[in-house]
XYZ file of C-alpha atoms in Angstrom:
619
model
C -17.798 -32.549 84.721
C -13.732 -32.282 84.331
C -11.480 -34.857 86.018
C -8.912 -33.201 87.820
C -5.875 -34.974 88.225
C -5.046 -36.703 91.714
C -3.864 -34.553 94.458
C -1.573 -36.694 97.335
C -4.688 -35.840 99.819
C -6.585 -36.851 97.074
C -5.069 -40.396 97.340
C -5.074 -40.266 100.704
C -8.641 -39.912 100.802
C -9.365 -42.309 98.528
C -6.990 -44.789 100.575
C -9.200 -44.294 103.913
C -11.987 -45.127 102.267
C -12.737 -48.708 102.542
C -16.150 -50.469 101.893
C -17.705 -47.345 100.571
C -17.351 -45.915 103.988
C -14.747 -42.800 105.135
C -13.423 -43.300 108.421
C -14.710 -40.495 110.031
C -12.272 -40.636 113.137
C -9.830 -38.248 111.507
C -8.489 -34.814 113.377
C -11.564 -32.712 114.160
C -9.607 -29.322 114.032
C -8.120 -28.589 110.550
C -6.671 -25.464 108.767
C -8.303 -23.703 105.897
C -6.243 -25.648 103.244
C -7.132 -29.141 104.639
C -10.713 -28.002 104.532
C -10.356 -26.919 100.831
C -8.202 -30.441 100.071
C -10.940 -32.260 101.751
C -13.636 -30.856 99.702
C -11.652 -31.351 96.686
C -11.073 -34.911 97.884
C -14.727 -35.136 98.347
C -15.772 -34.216 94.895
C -12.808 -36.683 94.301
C -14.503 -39.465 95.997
C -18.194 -38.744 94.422
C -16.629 -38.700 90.780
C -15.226 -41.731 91.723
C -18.186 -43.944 91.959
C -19.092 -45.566 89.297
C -23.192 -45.728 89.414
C -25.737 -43.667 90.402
C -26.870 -45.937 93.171
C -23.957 -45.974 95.133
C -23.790 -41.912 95.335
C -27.782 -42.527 96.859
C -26.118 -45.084 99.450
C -23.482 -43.109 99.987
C -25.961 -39.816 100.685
C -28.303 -41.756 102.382
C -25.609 -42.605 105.017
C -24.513 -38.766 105.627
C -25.754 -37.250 108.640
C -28.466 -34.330 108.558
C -26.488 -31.881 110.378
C -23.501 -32.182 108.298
C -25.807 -32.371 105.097
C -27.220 -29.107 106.596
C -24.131 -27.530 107.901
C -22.690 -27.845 104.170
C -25.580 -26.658 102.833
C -25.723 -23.304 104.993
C -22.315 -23.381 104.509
C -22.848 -23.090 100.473
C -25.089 -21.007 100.677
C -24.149 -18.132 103.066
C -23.933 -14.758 101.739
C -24.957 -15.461 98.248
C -25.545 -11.901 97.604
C -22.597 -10.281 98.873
C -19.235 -10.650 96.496
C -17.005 -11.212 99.164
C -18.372 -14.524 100.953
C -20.187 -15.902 97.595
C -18.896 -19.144 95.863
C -17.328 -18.123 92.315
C -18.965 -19.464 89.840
C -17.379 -17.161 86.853
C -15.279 -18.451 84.016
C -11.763 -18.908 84.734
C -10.751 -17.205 81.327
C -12.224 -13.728 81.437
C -13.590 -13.665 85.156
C -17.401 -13.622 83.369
C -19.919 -15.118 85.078
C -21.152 -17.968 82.469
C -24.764 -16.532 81.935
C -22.976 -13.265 80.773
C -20.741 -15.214 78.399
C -23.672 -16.939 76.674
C -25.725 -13.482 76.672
C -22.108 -12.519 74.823
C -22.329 -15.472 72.775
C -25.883 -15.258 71.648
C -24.993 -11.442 70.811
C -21.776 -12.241 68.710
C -24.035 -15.406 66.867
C -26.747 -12.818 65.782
C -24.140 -10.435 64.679
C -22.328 -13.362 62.581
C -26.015 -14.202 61.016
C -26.364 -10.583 60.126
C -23.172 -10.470 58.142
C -23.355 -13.829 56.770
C -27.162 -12.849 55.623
C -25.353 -9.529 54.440
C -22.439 -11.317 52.609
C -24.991 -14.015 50.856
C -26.891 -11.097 49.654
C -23.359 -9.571 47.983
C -22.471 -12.931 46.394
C -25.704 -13.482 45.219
C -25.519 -10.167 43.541
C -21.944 -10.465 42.005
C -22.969 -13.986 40.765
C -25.869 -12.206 38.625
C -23.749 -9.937 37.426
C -21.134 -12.602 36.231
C -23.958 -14.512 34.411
C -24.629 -11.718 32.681
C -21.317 -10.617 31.998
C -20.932 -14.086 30.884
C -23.773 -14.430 28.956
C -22.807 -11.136 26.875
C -19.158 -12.528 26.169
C -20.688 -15.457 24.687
C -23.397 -13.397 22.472
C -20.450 -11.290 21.239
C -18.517 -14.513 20.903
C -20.823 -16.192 18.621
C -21.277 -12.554 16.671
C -17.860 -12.921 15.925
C -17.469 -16.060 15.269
C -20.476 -15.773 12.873
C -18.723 -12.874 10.917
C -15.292 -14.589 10.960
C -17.675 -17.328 8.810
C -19.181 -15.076 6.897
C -16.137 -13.757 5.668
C -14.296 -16.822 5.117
C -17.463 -17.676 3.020
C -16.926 -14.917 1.107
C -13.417 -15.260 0.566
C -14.139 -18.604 -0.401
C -16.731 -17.950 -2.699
C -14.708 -15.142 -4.259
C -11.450 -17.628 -4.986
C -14.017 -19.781 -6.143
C -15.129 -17.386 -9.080
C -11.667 -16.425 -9.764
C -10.662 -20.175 -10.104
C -13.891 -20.515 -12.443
C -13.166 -17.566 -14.100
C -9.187 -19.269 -15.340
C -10.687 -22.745 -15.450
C -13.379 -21.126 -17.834
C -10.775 -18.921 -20.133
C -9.135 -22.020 -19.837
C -11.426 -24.079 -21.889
C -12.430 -21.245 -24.217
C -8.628 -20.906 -25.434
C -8.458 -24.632 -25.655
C -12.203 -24.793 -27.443
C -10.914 -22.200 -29.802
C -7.883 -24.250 -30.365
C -9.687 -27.041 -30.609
C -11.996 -25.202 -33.553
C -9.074 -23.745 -35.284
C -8.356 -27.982 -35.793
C -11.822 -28.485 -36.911
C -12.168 -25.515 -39.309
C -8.480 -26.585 -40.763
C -9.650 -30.240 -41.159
C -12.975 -29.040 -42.345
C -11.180 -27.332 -45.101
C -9.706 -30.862 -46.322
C -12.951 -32.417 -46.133
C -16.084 -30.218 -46.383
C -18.505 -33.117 -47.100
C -17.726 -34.583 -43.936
C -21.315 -34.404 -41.492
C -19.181 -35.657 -38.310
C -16.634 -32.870 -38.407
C -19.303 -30.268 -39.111
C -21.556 -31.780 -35.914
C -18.409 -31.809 -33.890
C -17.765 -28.267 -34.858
C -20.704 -27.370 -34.119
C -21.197 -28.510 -30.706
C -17.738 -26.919 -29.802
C -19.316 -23.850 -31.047
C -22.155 -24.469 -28.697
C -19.772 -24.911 -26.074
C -17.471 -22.247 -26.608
C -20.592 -20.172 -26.339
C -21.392 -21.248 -23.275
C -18.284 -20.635 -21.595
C -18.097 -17.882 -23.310
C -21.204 -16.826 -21.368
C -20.400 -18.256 -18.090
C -16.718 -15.851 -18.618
C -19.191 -13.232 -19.566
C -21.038 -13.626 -16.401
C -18.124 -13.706 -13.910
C -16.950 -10.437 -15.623
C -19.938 -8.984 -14.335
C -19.609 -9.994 -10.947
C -15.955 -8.544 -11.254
C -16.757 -5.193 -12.940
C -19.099 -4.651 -10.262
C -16.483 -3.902 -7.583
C -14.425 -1.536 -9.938
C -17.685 0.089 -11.378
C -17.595 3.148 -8.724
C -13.737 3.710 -8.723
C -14.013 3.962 -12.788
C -16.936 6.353 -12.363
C -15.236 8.265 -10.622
C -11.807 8.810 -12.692
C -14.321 9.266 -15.145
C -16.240 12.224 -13.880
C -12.714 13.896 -12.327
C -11.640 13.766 -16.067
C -15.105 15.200 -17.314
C -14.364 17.716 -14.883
C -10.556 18.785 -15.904
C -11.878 18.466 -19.556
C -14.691 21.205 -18.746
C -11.856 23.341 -16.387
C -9.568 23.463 -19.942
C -12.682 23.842 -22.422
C -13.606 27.085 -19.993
C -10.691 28.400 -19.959
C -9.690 28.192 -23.791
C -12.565 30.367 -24.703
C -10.650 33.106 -22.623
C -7.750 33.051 -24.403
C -6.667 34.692 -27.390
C -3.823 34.993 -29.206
C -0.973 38.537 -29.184
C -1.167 38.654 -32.547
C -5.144 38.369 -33.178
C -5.595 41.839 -33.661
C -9.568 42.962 -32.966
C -11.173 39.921 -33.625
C -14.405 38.771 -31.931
C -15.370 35.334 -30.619
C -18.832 35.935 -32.644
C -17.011 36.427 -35.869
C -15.889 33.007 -35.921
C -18.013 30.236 -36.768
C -18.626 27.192 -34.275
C -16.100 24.729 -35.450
C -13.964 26.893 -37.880
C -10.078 27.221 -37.455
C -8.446 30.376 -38.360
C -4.739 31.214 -37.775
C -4.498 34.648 -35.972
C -8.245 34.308 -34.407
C -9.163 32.025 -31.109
C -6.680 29.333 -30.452
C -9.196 26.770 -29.234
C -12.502 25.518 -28.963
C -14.454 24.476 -26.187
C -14.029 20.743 -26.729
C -10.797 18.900 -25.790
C -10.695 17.492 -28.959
C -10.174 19.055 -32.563
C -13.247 19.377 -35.282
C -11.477 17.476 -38.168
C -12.689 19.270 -41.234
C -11.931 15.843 -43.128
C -8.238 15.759 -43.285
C -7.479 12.338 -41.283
C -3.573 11.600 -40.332
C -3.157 9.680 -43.036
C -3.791 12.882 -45.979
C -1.414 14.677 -43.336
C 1.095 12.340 -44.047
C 0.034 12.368 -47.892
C 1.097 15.978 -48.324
C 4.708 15.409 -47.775
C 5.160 18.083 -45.495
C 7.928 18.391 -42.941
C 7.000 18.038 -39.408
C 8.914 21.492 -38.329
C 6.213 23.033 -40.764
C 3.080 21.666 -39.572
C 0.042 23.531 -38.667
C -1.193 23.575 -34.671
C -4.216 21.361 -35.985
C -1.921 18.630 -38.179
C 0.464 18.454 -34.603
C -3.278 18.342 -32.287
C -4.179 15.666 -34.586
C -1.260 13.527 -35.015
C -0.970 13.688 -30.894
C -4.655 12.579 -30.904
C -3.713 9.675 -33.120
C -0.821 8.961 -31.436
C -3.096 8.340 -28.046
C -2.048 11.381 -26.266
C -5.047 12.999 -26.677
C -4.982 14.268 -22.873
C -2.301 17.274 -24.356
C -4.178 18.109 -27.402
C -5.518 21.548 -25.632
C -2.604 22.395 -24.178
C -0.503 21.862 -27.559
C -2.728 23.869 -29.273
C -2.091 26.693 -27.246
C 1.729 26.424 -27.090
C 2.690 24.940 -30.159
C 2.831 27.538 -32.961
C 3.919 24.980 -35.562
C 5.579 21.404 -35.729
C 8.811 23.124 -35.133
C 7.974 24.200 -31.289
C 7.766 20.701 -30.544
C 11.257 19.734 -32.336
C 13.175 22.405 -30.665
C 11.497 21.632 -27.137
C 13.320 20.107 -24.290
C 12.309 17.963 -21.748
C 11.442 20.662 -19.434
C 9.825 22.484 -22.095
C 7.508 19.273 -22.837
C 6.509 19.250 -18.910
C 5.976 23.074 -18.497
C 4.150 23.859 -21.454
C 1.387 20.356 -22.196
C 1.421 19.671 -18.886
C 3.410 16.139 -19.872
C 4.468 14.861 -15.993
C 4.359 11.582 -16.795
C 8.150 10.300 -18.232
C 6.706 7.335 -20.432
C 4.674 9.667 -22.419
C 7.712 12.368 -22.458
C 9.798 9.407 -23.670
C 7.337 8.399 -26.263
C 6.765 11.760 -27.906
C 10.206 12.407 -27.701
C 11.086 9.227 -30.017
C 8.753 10.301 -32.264
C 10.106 13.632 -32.638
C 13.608 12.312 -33.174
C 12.083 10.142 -35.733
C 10.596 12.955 -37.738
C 14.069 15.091 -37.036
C 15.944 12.251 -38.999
C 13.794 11.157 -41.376
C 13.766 7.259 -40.212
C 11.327 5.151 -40.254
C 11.007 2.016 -38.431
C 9.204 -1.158 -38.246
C 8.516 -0.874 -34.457
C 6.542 2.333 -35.319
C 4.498 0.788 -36.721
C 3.157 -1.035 -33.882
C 0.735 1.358 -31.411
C -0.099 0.720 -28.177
C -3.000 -1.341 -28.467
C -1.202 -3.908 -30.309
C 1.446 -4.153 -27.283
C -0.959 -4.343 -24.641
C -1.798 -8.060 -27.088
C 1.781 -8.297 -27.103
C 1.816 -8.755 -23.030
C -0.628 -11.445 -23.430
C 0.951 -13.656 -25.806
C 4.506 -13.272 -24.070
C 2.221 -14.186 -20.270
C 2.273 -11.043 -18.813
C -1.296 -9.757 -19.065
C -1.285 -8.728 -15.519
C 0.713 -5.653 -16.441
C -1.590 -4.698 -18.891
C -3.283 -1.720 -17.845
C -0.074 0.099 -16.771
C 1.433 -0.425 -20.382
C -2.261 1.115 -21.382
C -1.793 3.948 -19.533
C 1.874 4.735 -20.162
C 0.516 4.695 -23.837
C 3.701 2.147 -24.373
C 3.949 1.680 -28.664
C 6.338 -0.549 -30.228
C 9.099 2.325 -30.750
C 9.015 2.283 -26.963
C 9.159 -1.607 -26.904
C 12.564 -1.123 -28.823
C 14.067 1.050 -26.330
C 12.460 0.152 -23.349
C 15.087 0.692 -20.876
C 14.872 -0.968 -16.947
C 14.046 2.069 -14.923
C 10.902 1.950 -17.634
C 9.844 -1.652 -16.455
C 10.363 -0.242 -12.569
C 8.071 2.633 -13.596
C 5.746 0.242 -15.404
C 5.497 -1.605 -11.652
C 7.656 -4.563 -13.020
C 9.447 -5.802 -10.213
C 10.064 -9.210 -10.885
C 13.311 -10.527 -12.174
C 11.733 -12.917 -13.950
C 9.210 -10.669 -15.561
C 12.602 -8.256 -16.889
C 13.990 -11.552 -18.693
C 10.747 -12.277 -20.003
C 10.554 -8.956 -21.893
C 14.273 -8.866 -22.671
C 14.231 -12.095 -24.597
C 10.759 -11.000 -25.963
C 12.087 -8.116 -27.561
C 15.124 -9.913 -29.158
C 12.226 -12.194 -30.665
C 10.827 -8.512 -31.864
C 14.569 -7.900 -33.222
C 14.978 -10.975 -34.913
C 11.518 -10.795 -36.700
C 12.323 -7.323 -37.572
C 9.314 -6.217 -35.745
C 6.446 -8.671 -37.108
C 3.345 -7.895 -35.397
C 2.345 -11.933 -36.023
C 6.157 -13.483 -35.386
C 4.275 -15.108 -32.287
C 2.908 -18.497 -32.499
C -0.074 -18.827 -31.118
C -1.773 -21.969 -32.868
C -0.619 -25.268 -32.045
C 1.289 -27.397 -34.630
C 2.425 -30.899 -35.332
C 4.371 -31.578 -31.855
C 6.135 -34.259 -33.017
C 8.420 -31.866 -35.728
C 9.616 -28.948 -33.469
C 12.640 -27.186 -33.708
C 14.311 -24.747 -31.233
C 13.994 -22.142 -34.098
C 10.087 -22.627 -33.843
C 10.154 -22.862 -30.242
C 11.658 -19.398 -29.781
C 8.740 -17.944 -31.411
C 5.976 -19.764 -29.279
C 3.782 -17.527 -27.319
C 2.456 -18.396 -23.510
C -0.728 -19.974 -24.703
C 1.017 -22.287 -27.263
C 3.906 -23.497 -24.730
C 0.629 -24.386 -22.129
C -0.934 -26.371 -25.365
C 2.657 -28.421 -25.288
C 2.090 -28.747 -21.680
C -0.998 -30.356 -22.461
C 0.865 -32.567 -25.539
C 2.965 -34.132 -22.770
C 0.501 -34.932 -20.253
C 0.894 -31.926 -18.023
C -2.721 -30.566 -18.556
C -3.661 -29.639 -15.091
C -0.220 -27.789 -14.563
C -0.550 -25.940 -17.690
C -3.442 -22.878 -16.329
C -0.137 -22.668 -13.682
C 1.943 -20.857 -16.255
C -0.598 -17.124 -16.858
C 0.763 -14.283 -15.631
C 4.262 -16.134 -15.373
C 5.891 -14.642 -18.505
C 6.761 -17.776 -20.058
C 7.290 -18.007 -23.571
C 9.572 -19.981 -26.092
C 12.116 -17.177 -26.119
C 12.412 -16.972 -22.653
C 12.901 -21.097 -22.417
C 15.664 -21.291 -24.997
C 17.615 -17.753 -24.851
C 17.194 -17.889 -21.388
C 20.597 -19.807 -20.664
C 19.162 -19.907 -16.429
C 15.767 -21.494 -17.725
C 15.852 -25.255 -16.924
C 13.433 -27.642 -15.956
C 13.708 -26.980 -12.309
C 12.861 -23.559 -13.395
C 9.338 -24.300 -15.343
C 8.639 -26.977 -12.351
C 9.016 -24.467 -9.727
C 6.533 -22.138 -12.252
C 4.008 -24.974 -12.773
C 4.171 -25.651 -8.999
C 5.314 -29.215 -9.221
C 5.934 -30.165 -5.471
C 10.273 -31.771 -5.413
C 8.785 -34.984 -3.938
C 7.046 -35.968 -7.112
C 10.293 -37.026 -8.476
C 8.972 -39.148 -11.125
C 6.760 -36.296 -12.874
C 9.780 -34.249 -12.501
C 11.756 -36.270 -14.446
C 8.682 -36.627 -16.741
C 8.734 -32.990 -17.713
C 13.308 -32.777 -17.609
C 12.806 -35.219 -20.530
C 10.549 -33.413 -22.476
C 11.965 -30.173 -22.143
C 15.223 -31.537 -22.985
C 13.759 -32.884 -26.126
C 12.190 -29.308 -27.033
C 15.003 -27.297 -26.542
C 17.121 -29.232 -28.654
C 20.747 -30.883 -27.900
C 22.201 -27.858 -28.899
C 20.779 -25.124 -26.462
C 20.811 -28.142 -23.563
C 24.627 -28.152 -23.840
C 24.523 -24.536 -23.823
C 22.416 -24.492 -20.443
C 24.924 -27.121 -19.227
C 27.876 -25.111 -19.654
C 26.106 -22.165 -17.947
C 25.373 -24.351 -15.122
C 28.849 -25.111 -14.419
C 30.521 -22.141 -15.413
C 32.444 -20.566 -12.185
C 29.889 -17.697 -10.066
C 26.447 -19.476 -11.159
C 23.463 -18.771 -9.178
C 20.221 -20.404 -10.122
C 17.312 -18.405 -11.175
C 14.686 -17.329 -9.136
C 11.376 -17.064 -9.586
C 11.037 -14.426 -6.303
C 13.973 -12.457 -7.040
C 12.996 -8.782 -7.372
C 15.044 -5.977 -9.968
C 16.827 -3.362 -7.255
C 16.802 0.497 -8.832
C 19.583 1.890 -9.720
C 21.230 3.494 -7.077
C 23.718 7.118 -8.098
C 26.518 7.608 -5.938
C 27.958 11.153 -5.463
C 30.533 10.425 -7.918
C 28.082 10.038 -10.158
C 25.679 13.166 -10.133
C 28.654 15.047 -12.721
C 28.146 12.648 -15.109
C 24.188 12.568 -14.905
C 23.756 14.939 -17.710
C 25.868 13.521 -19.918
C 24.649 9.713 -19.080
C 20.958 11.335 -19.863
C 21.933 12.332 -23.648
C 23.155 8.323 -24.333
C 20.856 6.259 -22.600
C 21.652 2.667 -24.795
C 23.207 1.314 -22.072
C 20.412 0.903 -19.962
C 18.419 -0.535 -22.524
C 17.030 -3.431 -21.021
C 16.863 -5.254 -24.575
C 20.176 -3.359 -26.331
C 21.615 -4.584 -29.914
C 24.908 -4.243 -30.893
C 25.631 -2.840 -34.599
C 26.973 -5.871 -35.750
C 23.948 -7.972 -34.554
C 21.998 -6.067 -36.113
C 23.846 -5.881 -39.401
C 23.429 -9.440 -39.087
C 19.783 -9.668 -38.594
C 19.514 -7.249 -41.335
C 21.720 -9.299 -43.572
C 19.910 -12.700 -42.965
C 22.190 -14.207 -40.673
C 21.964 -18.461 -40.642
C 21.687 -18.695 -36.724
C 19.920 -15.116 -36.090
C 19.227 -16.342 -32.458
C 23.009 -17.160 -31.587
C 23.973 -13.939 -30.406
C 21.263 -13.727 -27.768
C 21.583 -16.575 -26.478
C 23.619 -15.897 -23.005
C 22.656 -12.087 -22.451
C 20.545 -11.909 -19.351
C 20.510 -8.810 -17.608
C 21.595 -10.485 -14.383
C 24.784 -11.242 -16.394
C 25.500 -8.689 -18.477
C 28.968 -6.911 -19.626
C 27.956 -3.475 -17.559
C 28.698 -3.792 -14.168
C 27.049 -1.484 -13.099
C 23.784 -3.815 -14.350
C 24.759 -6.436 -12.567
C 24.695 -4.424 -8.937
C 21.425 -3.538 -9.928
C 19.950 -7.079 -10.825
C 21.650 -9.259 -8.849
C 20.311 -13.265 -7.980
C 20.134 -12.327 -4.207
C 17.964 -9.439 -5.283
């Protein structure tokens, strides 16, 4: 029960009661509101008392008729609405048996839903597990491929790394055997030597093996893509064979396939056979050149075979349909080359076109002498044996190596600036030599008594084997495929020690091995060609070389498209390797110094300007 705050009848009331007793003398007649206030003051009074047995008292002491006259009183007309006491809520006039039936309604309803909703959640939550569960499957799929993968590129840099470590050892076995053999030589009755030899032999073979093996693994992955080429140039092979058999000459007259027999040339008959290469009837290049006959009067099979031996074999058919005699190919242009043999590719244009000229004025020179196969060994002993296979293909002799021009090397893939310098001061070791197939040392000598005029001749392999010399052994396998030699380190006037630490991968903060190698190099280049560099170094517009730098193409303006004819017929400029005449009189003549008048001519720093937009140090 609510307490109701004090009315003023309330406390008047409760002020006329004294010793638990009301004074019951009060006014007998009373309005309708002092009736209500006294009833209020009544319930007033009853919350008042403070135990149970004082409300008993208290009832005990009221009189039966007014007990009953309340009572009736109460109770009178319960059923009727207008007389009946109100017992509904104050809020929404509802009884309060109607507001609990509400209540109990509205709780059942809430139960429902809340069932309802648990059942949703419950659902939703499954689904998240799984969806959850399947993240983390894929998760761990990936995660497992990501390893397998790294495995694999691990294992694969591993067999690389074996595979240099390995060649490593064999070139420094073989070195090592050269020494052996030599001493062996001086002293054949010596057992030790001969043991010792013998177990480098075993080792060499060993590695050898081991090399032999990780070759396999490699020539695995390029297996199908040489397949291939192959059978697409079975196929073109078959599509010329074919078609030669259908193809006869103006001037043949009536003469029948089946009169010929299988293998037999005959001028005026069938121009080919169904082979892409020529039956030889036993006259090799060399009796062609025995006969001392004049190019321009050749025969269609002397030119075939002289192309064949040359190793463009791939125009042999072709030739022999076009080419009526030596002659056709003297008087044939550039276009005519491409139209007619099908020649699309510029190196081989440029190398059949140098041998033409050759035969049209009766020179001869050394660098002819040198074929293709014998520059692709060239690459390896100046360090670039990474360019290898595009110098195969371009079918790149020594004639070419002679005037090898830059837009060749950017054909050729050779990008690097480094790489150009490389092969410039290369070939002005070729120069020098006079074309020597063998001016390269390869074989390590007495380190103690070098000269700058031996260094220039070192090849890549020997200047690692001075690495080694010096202490530098496990910086030296740094240096392949870097196209460092001993020309490039003292024509090279750029090439310092900063330069060959930056190639060996010598971190700056090692200042100490640094300094280590500055010394040594100074001591093999000589006091001379250290000035040199010194000079060069402070010499006004300087710019350090770079071992990123990359060789921009030439770039024609439309000034210049007039003159492109005319700058095709005189090309020497471009040469990336070009001699004046009076250098070469003076190689010619035995000059004292031969390597003097190299020394400084890098192509980023040449006299042509128009060379040195195109390989510029910010390249």
């Amino acid at each position: 029960m609510t307490l109701c705050p004090l009315s003023p009848a309330g406390s008047k009331a409760a002020a006329e009661y004294t010793n638990g007793l009301f004074e019951l003398g009060s006014p007998g007649s009373a309005g309708p509101l002092q009736v209500l206030q006294l009833v209020e003051d009544l319930r007033l009074a009853l919350e008042l008392q403070p135990r149970e047995e004082e409300r008993n008292t208290l009832r005990a002491q009221v009189p039966s008729s007014t007990a009953h006259m309340l009572m009736d009183w109460l109770d009178m007309d319960r059923g009727s609405d207008r007389g009946s006491v109100n017992l509904r809520s104050p809020v929404n006039n509802e009884s309060y048996q109607e507001r609990l039936v509400r209540l109990e309604g509205d709780k059942e309803s809430l139960v429902l839903q809340v069932s309802v909703l648990t059942d949703q959640v419950e659902a939703q939550g499954e689904k998240i597990r799984d969806l959850e569960s399947s993240l983390e499957e894929h998760h761990h799929k990936l995660n497992s491929t990501e390893e397998m993968l790294q495995q694999e590129l691990l294992s694969r840099n591993s067999l690389e790394t074996q595979k240099l470590d390995l060649m490593d050892e064999v070139s420094y076995l073989k070195l090592k055997l050269v020494g052996m053999d030599e001493k062996q030589n001086h002293n054949d009755s010596s057992k030790d030597q001969q043991n010792k030899a013998e177990g480098l032999l075993q080792e060499l073979r060993l590695l050898k093996s081991k090399v032999d093996v990780l070759e396999g693994e490699k020539l695995q992955y390029e297996r199908k893509l040489k397949a291939t080429k192959v059978k697409k140039k079975k196929i073109q092979k078959n599509v010329y064979s074919h078609g030669t058999l259908r193809i006869r000459r103006t001037q043949s007259g009536t003469l029948q396939r089946e009169d010929l027999e299988p293998g037999e040339f005959k001028r005026g008959g069938l121009r080919a056979t169904a082979s892409p290469r020529l039956a030889r009837t036993g006259e090799t290049l060399t009796s062609v050149w025995d006969l001392k006959t004049p190019f321009s009067k050749w025969t269609p099979e002397q030119v075939c075979c002289w192309l064949e031996e040359s190793g463009l074999d791939q125009y042999v058919i072709l030739a022999q349909h076009w080419a009526n005699s030596g002659q056709t190919l003297l008087s044939a242009s550039p276009q005519d080359l491409e139209k007619e043999m099908g020649i699309k590719n510029p190196l081989h244009r440029k190398k059949l076109q140098l041998a033409l000229k050759s035969f049209s004025t009766k020179t001869t020179e050394k660098s002819s002498e040198l074929d293709h196969i014998w520059v692709t060994r060239w690459l390896d002993d100046i360090g670039l044996p990474q360019y290898k296979s595009q110098f195969h293909e371009g079918r790149v002799d020594g004639r070419m190596i002679q005037y090898l021009t830059v837009n060749d090397l950017l054909f050729l893939k050779v990008t690097s600036q480094l790489h150009h310098l490389s092969v410039k001061c290369a070939i002005h070791v070729l120069h020098v030599n006079k074309f020597n197939p063998n001016c390269l040392k390869r074989r390590p000598g007495d380190e103690n008594k070098t000269s700058p005029s031996e260094v220039v001749q070192w090849s890549n392999h020997r200047v690692m084997e001075w690495l080694r010399s010096v202490d530098l052994a496990e910086y030296a396998p740094n240096l392949r495929g870097s196209g460092v030699h001993g020309g490039l380190i003292i024509l090279e006037p750029r090439f310092n020690s900063d330069t060959l630490a930056m190639l060996l991968n010598i971190p700056p903060q090692k200042t100490l091995l640094r300094r280590h190698l500055a010394t040594n190099f100074n001591m093999l280049v000589g006091s001379q060609a250290q000035q040199e560099k010194r000079e060069f170094m402070e010499s006004l517009g300087y710019a350090p070389l770079s071992t990123t730098a990359k060789v921009r193409p030439k770039k024609l303006g439309f000034s210049n498209f007039g003159h492109l004819r005319k700058k095709r017929c005189d090309e020497s400029t471009d040469y990336i390797c070009p001699l004046e005449a009076a250098q070469v009189q003076a190689v010619l003549n035995g000059a004292h110094r031969p390597y003097s008048g190299f020394r400084g001519l890098s192509p980023i720093l040449d006299r042509d300007p128009d060379r040195r937009q195109q390989v510029g140090p910010n390249s």
